[in-house]
Amino acid sequence: MATIPVVVKHQGKRHNVELDPESTGETFKYQLYSITGVEPDRQKILVKGGQLKDETELSTLGIKPGHNFIMMGTPSDVSNVLERPKEKMRFLEDMTSAEIAKADGAIPAGLQNLGNTCYMNSTLQVLRSVPEMQQELVKYKPPVSDSSSSLGAVHGFGSESIAPVMDLTAALRDLYHQMAETQEGFPPFVFLSSLRKFFPQFAQMSKDRRGYAQQDAEEAWSQIISVLKARLIIKDTTPGSASETSFVDKYLGLTSQFTLECDEPAAKEAGEVIVMGEEEYLKLNCHISSSTNHLADGILAALDEKIEKHSSVLGREAVFTKKSRLSRLPKYLTVHFVRFFWKREAQKKAKIMRKVTFPRELDVIEFCTDELKKKLVPVRDKIRDVRKDEEDIIRARKRQKMIEKNEQEAEKASKESKGANKIPSNKSESKEGKDHSATKGDIEMPDVVYKTDAEVEQEKAAAVLAAKKELLALVDPSLAADEGANKSGLYELRGVVTHQGSSADSGHYTSYVKKEGPKDPKTGKPGIEDGKWWWFNDEKVSEVDADKIDALSGGGESHSALILLYRAVPVPTKEDVGE
């Protein structure tokens, strides 16, 4: 069949096009793409009864020569000109092991167990998930008074165990650097040697004297953090400023305000003063009792505790109630399940097996001071509103696609029913058949114009940008100025250290770290995550579903969460909204 000359009007221009009536709407859109540069999924071509669909056969439209089409849509920002790639394509077999290890989606390196060192391995893997710590470690230089870098002149994969090591921070920096260049299980000899030199408790031998004893991962975590607190210092880069702050205080430090009051009426009547003060610490404890079922229960029990101390008014020991509320939230929140306690009759650290559930998203506003609550609540509520709006947009798009699908099926069924009708034998029957078809066979299509996927995405992006600007405006100035603080009171779970067994002196430790999304090559920021987690079992590393995390609540000798690492739910910055 011969082509039909038509005119397509687009953005004030007239394009003369040869239309092939035997083709479909999709083919016509690609033809216009070559002329206008507007991708097919971003085109909206108006025809009688609505919008031209990809599967529409052009022969059914009754197009005549000189017909005018109106097309709407703009090309995406990506250049439509085919160019030679700026970077040479590289295949996996051409890459070094270090390059493969740094590629998006690459399996991260595990750590070899050097003899009951799973407590250290699991701790190091979770700490490694803090990108800001990685950045500061790269810039770290040991003080002049210290010995040289932990690796020094040592070469090879495992021979560094013979090197004299004193700088634990440098050892951690070098360990992470080496782990980033391999996918094999790495032997952390240098760091282990440094840890044992700094803290001899980790060099304790087992009872049978045949090797080193198992240790508590929480104690290893706390000791490593204490060293980083003293050594990993961030200097203010503002011209003329000489201020310094600890990385740990900035990104992991909590501040609380407390009151301490004697419970005995006699003390109050005698004038016992209520003590008020402020404390700084690096983790929240979750105390576990017979009534603790959820993480929030244990945290509240730790913040509102009974302690026994000397009363100056009564002149003897008395019970006091200490109530604490958080006045500063860090970007990274560490939560410790206090599962181990000293069992006197067994002379060992026993484990509390009780099941205590914990959320993947934690709201800590109930643990904060009233002053901090006023700053956080508006931001938290706005984040939830934005999420709801995004979900509504997605649901609306699904409904629209369902309506389109139903209409297409109805149109297809109508065509099939027409083809099955008997051909009339005379003119009267033919006329009658036509009248019958016009009144009963045809389906009147509503005059509805549907949005393309590209238009929906544009509207969604505009709505999200507007919501981000509103959200940014709600952030309290004092919180906005604190780069290492949580600004919404919401946290998302990023890492878990687990313990399997019935005692801290035995059993086995592993850890879980949530996978980051692929990094944007331009900004370096991680993209959309797939919801999967990495499970680090010493040198063995495997990918697991999020359901595995929900099974770490305890309730027996199987793996149960001991340490949780949460990260603040991100709040837009001025850079994100183009300000």
Coordinates of C-alpha atoms in Angstrom, one line a residue, residues 43-570:
Q43 CA 5.5 11.5 22.7
K44 CA 1.8 12.3 22.9
I45 CA 0.1 12.3 19.5
L46 CA -3.6 13.3 19.5
V47 CA -6.0 11.5 17.2
K48 CA -9.8 11.3 17.1
G49 CA -11.0 9.8 20.4
G50 CA -7.9 10.3 22.4
Q51 CA -4.2 9.5 22.2
L52 CA -2.4 7.4 19.6
K53 CA -1.4 4.1 21.2
D54 CA 1.6 1.9 20.3
E55 CA -0.5 -1.1 19.2
T56 CA -3.0 1.0 17.1
E57 CA -3.0 -0.1 13.4
L58 CA -2.8 3.1 11.3
S59 CA -5.1 1.7 8.7
T60 CA -8.0 1.8 11.1
L61 CA -7.7 5.6 11.5
G62 CA -8.9 6.5 8.0
I63 CA -6.0 9.0 7.4
K64 CA -6.2 11.0 4.2
P65 CA -3.4 12.9 2.4
G66 CA -2.6 16.2 4.1
H67 CA -4.0 15.1 7.5
N68 CA -2.6 17.2 10.4
F69 CA -1.3 15.5 13.5
I70 CA -0.6 17.4 16.7
M71 CA 2.3 16.0 18.7
M72 CA 3.3 17.0 22.2
G73 CA 6.4 16.1 24.2
T74 CA 10.0 17.2 24.7
P75 CA 13.3 15.2 24.4
S76 CA 15.1 14.1 27.5
D77 CA 18.2 15.8 28.7
V78 CA 20.4 13.0 27.3
S79 CA 21.9 13.9 23.9
N80 CA 20.3 12.2 21.0
V81 CA 23.4 12.3 18.9
L82 CA 25.3 9.0 18.7
E83 CA 28.9 9.5 19.8
R84 CA 31.9 7.4 20.4
P85 CA 32.1 6.5 24.1
K86 CA 34.5 8.8 26.0
E87 CA 35.8 6.0 28.0
K88 CA 37.0 2.7 26.4
M89 CA 34.8 -0.2 27.3
R90 CA 36.5 -2.7 29.6
F91 CA 35.5 -6.3 30.0
L92 CA 35.7 -8.2 33.3
E93 CA 38.5 -10.4 32.1
D94 CA 40.6 -7.3 31.3
M95 CA 40.2 -5.8 34.9
T96 CA 42.6 -6.4 37.8
S97 CA 41.3 -8.0 41.0
A98 CA 41.4 -4.6 42.7
E99 CA 39.3 -3.0 40.0
I100 CA 36.8 -5.9 40.1
A101 CA 36.6 -5.6 43.9
K102 CA 35.7 -1.8 43.6
A103 CA 33.0 -2.4 40.9
D104 CA 29.4 -1.8 41.8
G105 CA 27.7 -5.0 43.1
A106 CA 31.1 -6.7 43.8
I107 CA 31.1 -9.1 46.7
P108 CA 33.0 -7.4 49.5
A109 CA 36.0 -9.0 51.2
G110 CA 35.6 -11.2 54.3
L111 CA 38.1 -11.5 57.1
Q112 CA 39.9 -14.7 58.0
N113 CA 39.4 -16.1 61.5
L114 CA 42.8 -16.1 63.2
G115 CA 41.7 -18.1 66.2
N116 CA 38.5 -17.0 68.0
T117 CA 38.6 -13.6 66.3
C118 CA 35.1 -13.7 64.9
Y119 CA 34.1 -11.1 67.6
M120 CA 36.6 -8.6 65.9
N121 CA 35.8 -9.5 62.3
S122 CA 32.1 -8.9 62.8
T123 CA 32.7 -5.6 64.5
L124 CA 35.1 -4.4 61.8
Q125 CA 32.7 -5.2 59.0
V126 CA 29.8 -3.2 60.5
L127 CA 32.1 -0.2 61.2
R128 CA 33.3 -0.4 57.6
S129 CA 29.8 0.5 56.4
V130 CA 30.2 4.1 57.7
P131 CA 31.4 6.0 54.6
E132 CA 32.3 9.1 56.5
M133 CA 34.7 7.0 58.7
Q134 CA 36.3 5.6 55.6
Q135 CA 36.9 9.1 54.2
E136 CA 38.5 10.4 57.4
L137 CA 40.7 7.3 57.8
V138 CA 42.1 7.9 54.3
K139 CA 43.2 11.4 55.4
Y140 CA 44.5 10.1 58.8
K141 CA 48.2 10.6 59.5
P142 CA 49.8 9.3 62.7
P143 CA 51.3 11.9 65.0
V144 CA 55.0 12.5 64.6
S145 CA 55.7 11.0 68.0
D146 CA 54.2 7.7 66.9
S147 CA 55.9 5.0 64.9
S148 CA 55.4 4.9 61.2
S149 CA 52.3 3.5 59.4
S150 CA 51.2 0.2 60.6
L151 CA 52.3 -1.6 57.4
G152 CA 55.6 0.2 57.2
A153 CA 58.0 -1.7 55.0
V154 CA 56.0 -4.9 55.3
H155 CA 54.9 -6.5 52.1
G156 CA 52.8 -9.5 51.1
F157 CA 49.4 -10.7 52.2
G158 CA 50.0 -12.1 55.6
S159 CA 53.6 -11.4 56.6
E160 CA 52.6 -8.1 58.3
S161 CA 52.0 -10.0 61.5
I162 CA 55.7 -9.6 62.3
A163 CA 55.7 -5.8 62.2
P164 CA 55.8 -3.9 65.4
V165 CA 52.5 -2.0 65.5
M166 CA 51.3 0.7 67.9
D167 CA 48.9 2.9 66.0
L168 CA 45.5 1.1 66.0
T169 CA 43.9 3.9 63.8
A170 CA 46.6 3.5 61.1
A171 CA 46.2 -0.2 61.3
L172 CA 42.4 0.2 60.7
R173 CA 43.0 2.6 57.8
D174 CA 45.4 0.2 56.1
L175 CA 43.2 -2.8 56.7
Y176 CA 40.2 -1.2 55.1
H177 CA 42.4 -0.1 52.2
Q178 CA 43.5 -3.6 51.5
M179 CA 40.1 -5.1 51.9
A180 CA 38.8 -2.7 49.2
E181 CA 41.2 -4.3 46.7
T182 CA 40.2 -7.9 47.1
Q183 CA 37.2 -10.2 47.2
E184 CA 39.1 -12.9 49.1
G185 CA 39.1 -13.5 52.8
F186 CA 41.8 -11.2 54.2
P187 CA 44.0 -12.0 57.2
P188 CA 43.9 -9.0 59.6
F189 CA 47.2 -9.8 61.3
V190 CA 48.4 -6.2 61.8
F191 CA 45.1 -4.9 63.2
L192 CA 44.8 -7.9 65.5
S193 CA 48.3 -7.3 66.8
S194 CA 47.6 -3.6 67.4
L195 CA 44.4 -4.4 69.2
R196 CA 46.1 -6.8 71.6
K197 CA 48.9 -4.4 72.2
F198 CA 46.5 -1.6 73.0
F199 CA 44.1 -3.8 75.0
P200 CA 45.7 -6.9 76.5
Q201 CA 42.4 -8.3 77.5
F202 CA 42.0 -9.5 73.8
A203 CA 45.3 -11.4 74.2
Q204 CA 43.8 -13.6 76.9
M205 CA 44.5 -17.3 76.4
S206 CA 41.8 -20.0 76.5
K207 CA 41.5 -22.2 79.5
D208 CA 43.2 -25.1 77.9
R209 CA 46.1 -22.7 76.9
R210 CA 45.9 -24.0 73.3
G211 CA 44.9 -20.7 71.8
Y212 CA 43.3 -17.3 72.4
A213 CA 40.0 -17.1 74.2
Q214 CA 36.7 -15.9 72.7
Q215 CA 35.9 -12.3 73.5
D216 CA 32.8 -10.0 73.6
A217 CA 32.2 -8.2 70.4
E218 CA 30.6 -5.2 72.2
E219 CA 33.8 -4.8 74.2
A220 CA 35.8 -4.8 71.0
W221 CA 33.4 -2.3 69.5
S222 CA 33.7 0.1 72.4
Q223 CA 37.5 -0.1 72.6
I224 CA 38.0 0.5 68.9
I225 CA 35.6 3.5 69.1
S226 CA 37.4 4.9 72.1
V227 CA 40.7 4.9 70.1
L228 CA 39.1 6.5 67.1
K229 CA 37.5 9.1 69.4
A230 CA 40.9 10.2 70.5
R231 CA 42.8 9.9 67.2
L232 CA 40.4 10.6 64.4
I233 CA 40.2 14.4 64.6
I234 CA 38.3 16.6 62.1
K235 CA 39.8 20.1 61.6
D236 CA 37.6 23.0 60.7
T237 CA 38.4 24.0 57.1
T238 CA 36.9 27.5 57.6
P239 CA 39.7 30.1 56.9
G240 CA 41.1 31.5 60.1
S241 CA 39.4 28.7 62.2
A242 CA 41.6 26.4 64.4
S243 CA 38.7 24.4 66.0
E244 CA 38.8 20.6 66.0
T245 CA 36.3 17.9 66.8
S246 CA 36.5 14.2 67.1
F247 CA 34.9 12.2 64.3
V248 CA 33.3 9.9 66.8
D249 CA 31.7 12.8 68.8
K250 CA 30.5 14.4 65.6
Y251 CA 28.9 11.3 63.9
L252 CA 28.3 8.9 66.8
G253 CA 28.0 11.0 69.9
L254 CA 24.8 11.2 72.0
T255 CA 24.0 13.9 74.6
S256 CA 21.4 13.5 77.3
Q257 CA 19.9 15.6 80.1
F258 CA 19.1 13.8 83.3
T259 CA 17.5 14.3 86.7
L260 CA 18.5 12.2 89.8
E261 CA 16.0 12.1 92.6
C262 CA 15.9 10.0 95.8
D263 CA 12.9 7.7 96.0
E264 CA 12.5 7.8 99.8
P265 CA 10.0 10.4 101.1
A266 CA 12.2 11.0 104.2
A267 CA 14.9 12.3 102.0
K268 CA 12.6 14.6 100.2
E269 CA 11.2 15.9 103.4
A270 CA 14.7 16.4 104.7
G271 CA 15.6 18.6 101.7
E272 CA 17.3 16.2 99.4
V273 CA 18.1 18.2 96.2
I274 CA 17.1 16.9 92.8
V275 CA 20.4 16.7 90.8
M276 CA 20.2 17.8 87.2
G277 CA 23.0 17.4 84.6
E278 CA 24.1 16.5 81.2
E279 CA 26.0 13.4 79.9
E280 CA 27.7 12.3 76.7
Y281 CA 27.9 8.7 75.5
L282 CA 28.4 6.7 72.3
K283 CA 25.6 4.2 72.4
L284 CA 22.1 3.5 73.7
N285 CA 21.7 0.4 75.9
C286 CA 18.7 -1.9 75.6
H287 CA 18.1 -3.5 79.0
I288 CA 16.4 -6.9 78.8
S289 CA 14.0 -8.1 81.6
S290 CA 11.1 -10.5 81.7
S291 CA 8.8 -7.7 80.4
T292 CA 11.0 -6.5 77.5
N293 CA 9.5 -7.5 74.2
H294 CA 10.6 -4.7 71.9
L295 CA 13.7 -2.5 71.4
A296 CA 11.9 0.6 72.6
D297 CA 11.0 -1.1 75.9
G298 CA 14.6 -1.9 76.7
I299 CA 15.8 1.6 75.7
L300 CA 13.3 3.3 78.0
A301 CA 14.3 0.9 80.8
A302 CA 17.9 2.0 80.4
L303 CA 17.0 5.7 80.3
D304 CA 14.7 5.5 83.4
E305 CA 16.8 3.4 85.8
K306 CA 17.0 2.8 89.5
I307 CA 20.5 3.2 91.1
E308 CA 21.7 2.8 94.7
K309 CA 24.0 5.5 96.0
H310 CA 24.8 7.4 99.2
S311 CA 22.3 10.0 100.4
S312 CA 24.0 12.9 102.2
V313 CA 20.7 13.8 103.8
L314 CA 19.9 10.3 105.1
G315 CA 23.5 9.5 105.8
R316 CA 23.2 6.0 104.2
E317 CA 22.7 4.2 101.0
A318 CA 19.3 4.8 99.3
V319 CA 17.6 4.1 96.0
F320 CA 17.5 7.0 93.4
T321 CA 15.6 7.3 90.1
K322 CA 17.6 8.6 87.2
K323 CA 15.6 9.8 84.2
S324 CA 17.5 10.7 81.1
R325 CA 16.3 12.2 77.8
L326 CA 18.3 12.7 74.6
S327 CA 19.2 16.3 73.7
R328 CA 21.4 15.5 70.7
L329 CA 21.1 12.7 68.2
P330 CA 24.0 11.6 66.0
K331 CA 23.8 10.6 62.3
Y332 CA 24.9 7.1 63.3
L333 CA 23.2 5.5 66.3
T334 CA 24.6 2.5 68.1
V335 CA 22.3 0.3 70.1
H336 CA 23.6 -2.4 72.4
F337 CA 21.4 -5.3 73.5
V338 CA 22.6 -6.0 77.1
R339 CA 22.3 -9.8 76.8
F340 CA 25.4 -10.8 78.8
F341 CA 25.7 -10.7 82.5
W342 CA 28.0 -12.2 85.1
K343 CA 26.6 -15.4 86.5
R344 CA 28.3 -15.8 89.8
E345 CA 27.5 -19.5 90.4
A346 CA 28.9 -20.5 87.0
Q347 CA 31.7 -17.9 87.1
K348 CA 31.1 -16.8 83.5
K349 CA 29.2 -14.3 81.4
A350 CA 25.8 -15.9 80.7
K351 CA 23.4 -14.8 78.0
I352 CA 19.8 -13.6 78.2
M353 CA 18.0 -15.6 75.5
R354 CA 14.7 -13.6 75.5
K355 CA 13.3 -12.6 72.1
V356 CA 13.4 -8.8 71.6
T357 CA 12.2 -7.4 68.3
F358 CA 13.7 -4.4 66.6
P359 CA 12.5 -2.3 63.7
R360 CA 14.3 -1.6 60.4
E361 CA 13.2 2.0 60.9
L362 CA 13.5 3.4 64.4
D363 CA 11.7 6.5 65.6
V364 CA 13.6 7.8 68.7
I365 CA 11.6 11.1 69.3
E366 CA 9.9 9.6 72.4
F367 CA 13.4 9.3 74.0
C368 CA 14.2 13.0 73.5
T369 CA 13.8 16.2 75.5
D370 CA 10.8 18.4 74.9
E371 CA 13.0 21.0 73.3
L372 CA 14.5 18.6 70.8
K373 CA 11.1 17.1 70.1
K374 CA 9.8 20.5 68.9
K375 CA 12.6 20.6 66.4
L376 CA 12.3 17.1 65.1
V377 CA 8.5 16.4 65.0
P378 CA 7.7 18.8 62.0
V379 CA 10.5 17.2 59.9
R380 CA 9.5 13.7 60.8
D381 CA 5.9 14.3 59.9
K382 CA 6.8 15.9 56.6
I383 CA 9.0 13.0 55.6
R384 CA 6.0 10.7 56.2
D385 CA 3.7 12.9 54.2
V386 CA 6.2 12.9 51.3
R387 CA 6.4 9.1 51.4
K388 CA 2.6 8.9 51.3
D389 CA 2.4 11.3 48.4
E390 CA 4.9 9.2 46.4
E391 CA 2.9 6.1 47.2
D392 CA -0.3 7.8 46.0
I393 CA 1.4 8.8 42.7
I394 CA 2.5 5.2 42.1
R395 CA -0.9 3.8 42.9
A396 CA -2.6 6.3 40.6
R397 CA -0.2 5.3 37.8
K398 CA -1.1 1.7 38.3
R399 CA -4.8 2.4 38.2
Q400 CA -4.3 4.4 34.9
K401 CA -2.4 1.5 33.3
M402 CA -5.1 -0.9 34.4
I403 CA -7.8 1.3 32.8
E404 CA -5.8 1.5 29.6
K405 CA -5.3 -2.3 29.6
N406 CA -9.1 -2.9 30.0
E407 CA -9.9 -0.5 27.2
Q408 CA -7.4 -2.2 24.9
E409 CA -8.9 -5.6 25.7
A410 CA -12.4 -4.2 25.1
E411 CA -11.4 -2.7 21.7
K412 CA -9.7 -6.0 20.7
A413 CA -12.9 -8.0 21.7
S414 CA -15.0 -5.5 19.6
K415 CA -12.9 -6.1 16.5
E416 CA -13.0 -9.8 16.9
S417 CA -16.8 -9.8 17.3
K418 CA -17.1 -7.7 14.1
G419 CA -15.0 -10.2 12.1
A420 CA -17.1 -13.1 13.3
N421 CA -20.4 -11.5 12.0
K422 CA -22.0 -13.0 8.9
I423 CA -21.7 -10.9 5.7
P424 CA -25.1 -9.4 4.6
S425 CA -26.6 -10.9 1.3
N426 CA -28.3 -7.8 -0.1
K427 CA -28.2 -4.0 0.2
S428 CA -31.0 -3.8 2.7
E429 CA -29.3 -6.4 4.9
S430 CA -26.1 -4.6 4.4
K431 CA -27.7 -1.3 5.5
E432 CA -29.4 -3.0 8.4
G433 CA -26.2 -4.6 9.4
K434 CA -24.4 -1.3 9.3
D435 CA -27.1 0.3 11.4
H436 CA -27.0 -2.6 13.8
S437 CA -23.2 -2.4 14.0
A438 CA -23.2 1.3 14.6
T439 CA -25.7 1.0 17.4
K440 CA -24.7 -2.2 19.1
G441 CA -21.3 -3.4 17.9
D442 CA -19.3 -0.2 18.3
I443 CA -18.1 0.9 21.7
E444 CA -18.1 4.6 22.3
M445 CA -14.6 5.5 23.6
P446 CA -14.5 8.2 26.2
D447 CA -12.6 11.4 25.3
V448 CA -9.8 10.7 27.7
V449 CA -6.2 11.8 27.3
Y450 CA -3.8 9.6 29.2
K451 CA -0.4 10.8 30.4
T452 CA 2.7 9.1 29.2
D453 CA 5.2 7.4 31.5
A454 CA 7.5 10.3 30.9
E455 CA 4.9 12.9 31.8
V456 CA 4.1 11.0 35.0
E457 CA 7.8 10.9 35.9
Q458 CA 8.1 14.6 35.2
E459 CA 5.2 15.4 37.5
K460 CA 6.5 13.1 40.1
A461 CA 10.0 14.7 40.0
A462 CA 8.5 18.2 40.2
A463 CA 6.3 17.1 43.2
V464 CA 9.3 15.5 45.0
L465 CA 11.5 18.6 44.4
A466 CA 8.8 20.8 45.8
A467 CA 8.4 18.5 48.8
K468 CA 12.1 18.5 49.4
K469 CA 12.2 22.3 49.5
E470 CA 9.4 22.3 52.0
L471 CA 11.2 19.7 54.1
L472 CA 14.5 21.6 54.0
A473 CA 12.7 24.8 55.2
L474 CA 11.4 22.8 58.2
V475 CA 14.8 21.8 59.5
D476 CA 15.8 23.8 62.6
P477 CA 18.8 26.1 61.9
S478 CA 20.8 24.7 64.9
L479 CA 20.3 21.1 63.5
A480 CA 21.1 22.2 60.0
A481 CA 24.4 23.6 61.2
D482 CA 25.4 20.3 62.9
E483 CA 26.5 18.1 60.0
G484 CA 26.8 15.0 62.1
A485 CA 23.4 15.2 63.7
N486 CA 20.1 13.5 63.0
K487 CA 17.5 16.1 61.9
S488 CA 14.3 14.1 61.8
G489 CA 14.5 11.6 64.7
L490 CA 14.1 8.7 62.2
Y491 CA 16.8 6.1 61.7
E492 CA 17.2 3.2 59.2
L493 CA 19.0 0.0 60.1
R494 CA 22.3 -0.4 58.3
G495 CA 24.3 -3.0 60.3
V496 CA 23.9 -5.8 62.9
V497 CA 26.4 -7.8 64.9
T498 CA 25.0 -11.1 66.0
H499 CA 26.0 -13.8 68.5
Q500 CA 25.2 -17.5 68.4
G501 CA 25.5 -19.5 71.6
S502 CA 24.7 -19.3 75.3
S503 CA 27.8 -17.5 76.7
A504 CA 30.0 -14.5 75.8
D505 CA 33.0 -16.7 76.3
S506 CA 31.9 -19.1 73.6
G507 CA 29.7 -19.3 70.6
H508 CA 30.2 -17.5 67.3
Y509 CA 29.8 -13.9 66.0
T510 CA 28.7 -12.8 62.5
S511 CA 27.5 -9.5 61.1
Y512 CA 25.0 -8.2 58.5
V513 CA 25.4 -5.0 56.5
K514 CA 22.8 -3.6 54.1
K515 CA 23.9 -3.3 50.5
E516 CA 24.4 0.2 49.1
G517 CA 22.8 1.1 45.7
P518 CA 25.0 1.5 42.7
K519 CA 26.9 4.8 42.8
D520 CA 26.2 7.6 40.4
P521 CA 29.3 8.1 38.2
K522 CA 28.9 11.9 38.3
T523 CA 28.0 12.6 41.9
G524 CA 29.4 9.5 43.6
K525 CA 26.2 9.2 45.6
P526 CA 24.6 5.7 46.0
G527 CA 21.4 5.1 44.0
I528 CA 18.3 3.0 44.7
E529 CA 18.9 -0.1 46.9
D530 CA 17.6 -3.6 46.2
G531 CA 16.9 -4.3 49.8
K532 CA 19.4 -7.1 50.1
W533 CA 22.0 -7.5 52.9
W534 CA 25.6 -8.9 53.0
W535 CA 26.1 -11.6 55.6
F536 CA 29.7 -11.7 56.9
N537 CA 30.7 -15.0 58.5
D538 CA 34.4 -14.5 58.8
E539 CA 35.9 -15.0 55.3
K540 CA 32.6 -16.3 53.9
V541 CA 30.4 -13.5 52.5
S542 CA 26.9 -14.1 51.0
E543 CA 23.9 -12.1 50.0
V544 CA 20.7 -12.6 52.0
D545 CA 17.1 -11.2 51.9
A546 CA 15.8 -8.7 54.4
D547 CA 13.7 -11.4 56.0
K548 CA 16.9 -12.8 57.5
I549 CA 17.3 -9.7 59.6
D550 CA 13.8 -10.1 61.1
A551 CA 14.9 -13.5 62.4
L552 CA 17.7 -12.1 64.6
S553 CA 15.5 -11.1 67.5
G554 CA 16.7 -13.9 69.7
G555 CA 14.7 -16.4 71.7
G556 CA 17.3 -19.2 71.8
E557 CA 20.9 -20.1 71.1
S558 CA 20.6 -19.2 67.4
H559 CA 22.0 -16.0 66.0
S560 CA 20.6 -13.0 67.9
A561 CA 21.3 -9.3 67.5
L562 CA 23.9 -7.9 69.9
I563 CA 24.7 -4.5 68.3
L564 CA 22.6 -2.5 65.9
L565 CA 23.9 0.4 63.8
Y566 CA 21.3 2.8 62.6
R567 CA 21.8 5.7 60.2
A568 CA 19.7 8.9 60.2
V569 CA 17.0 9.0 57.4
P570 CA 18.5 11.5 55.0

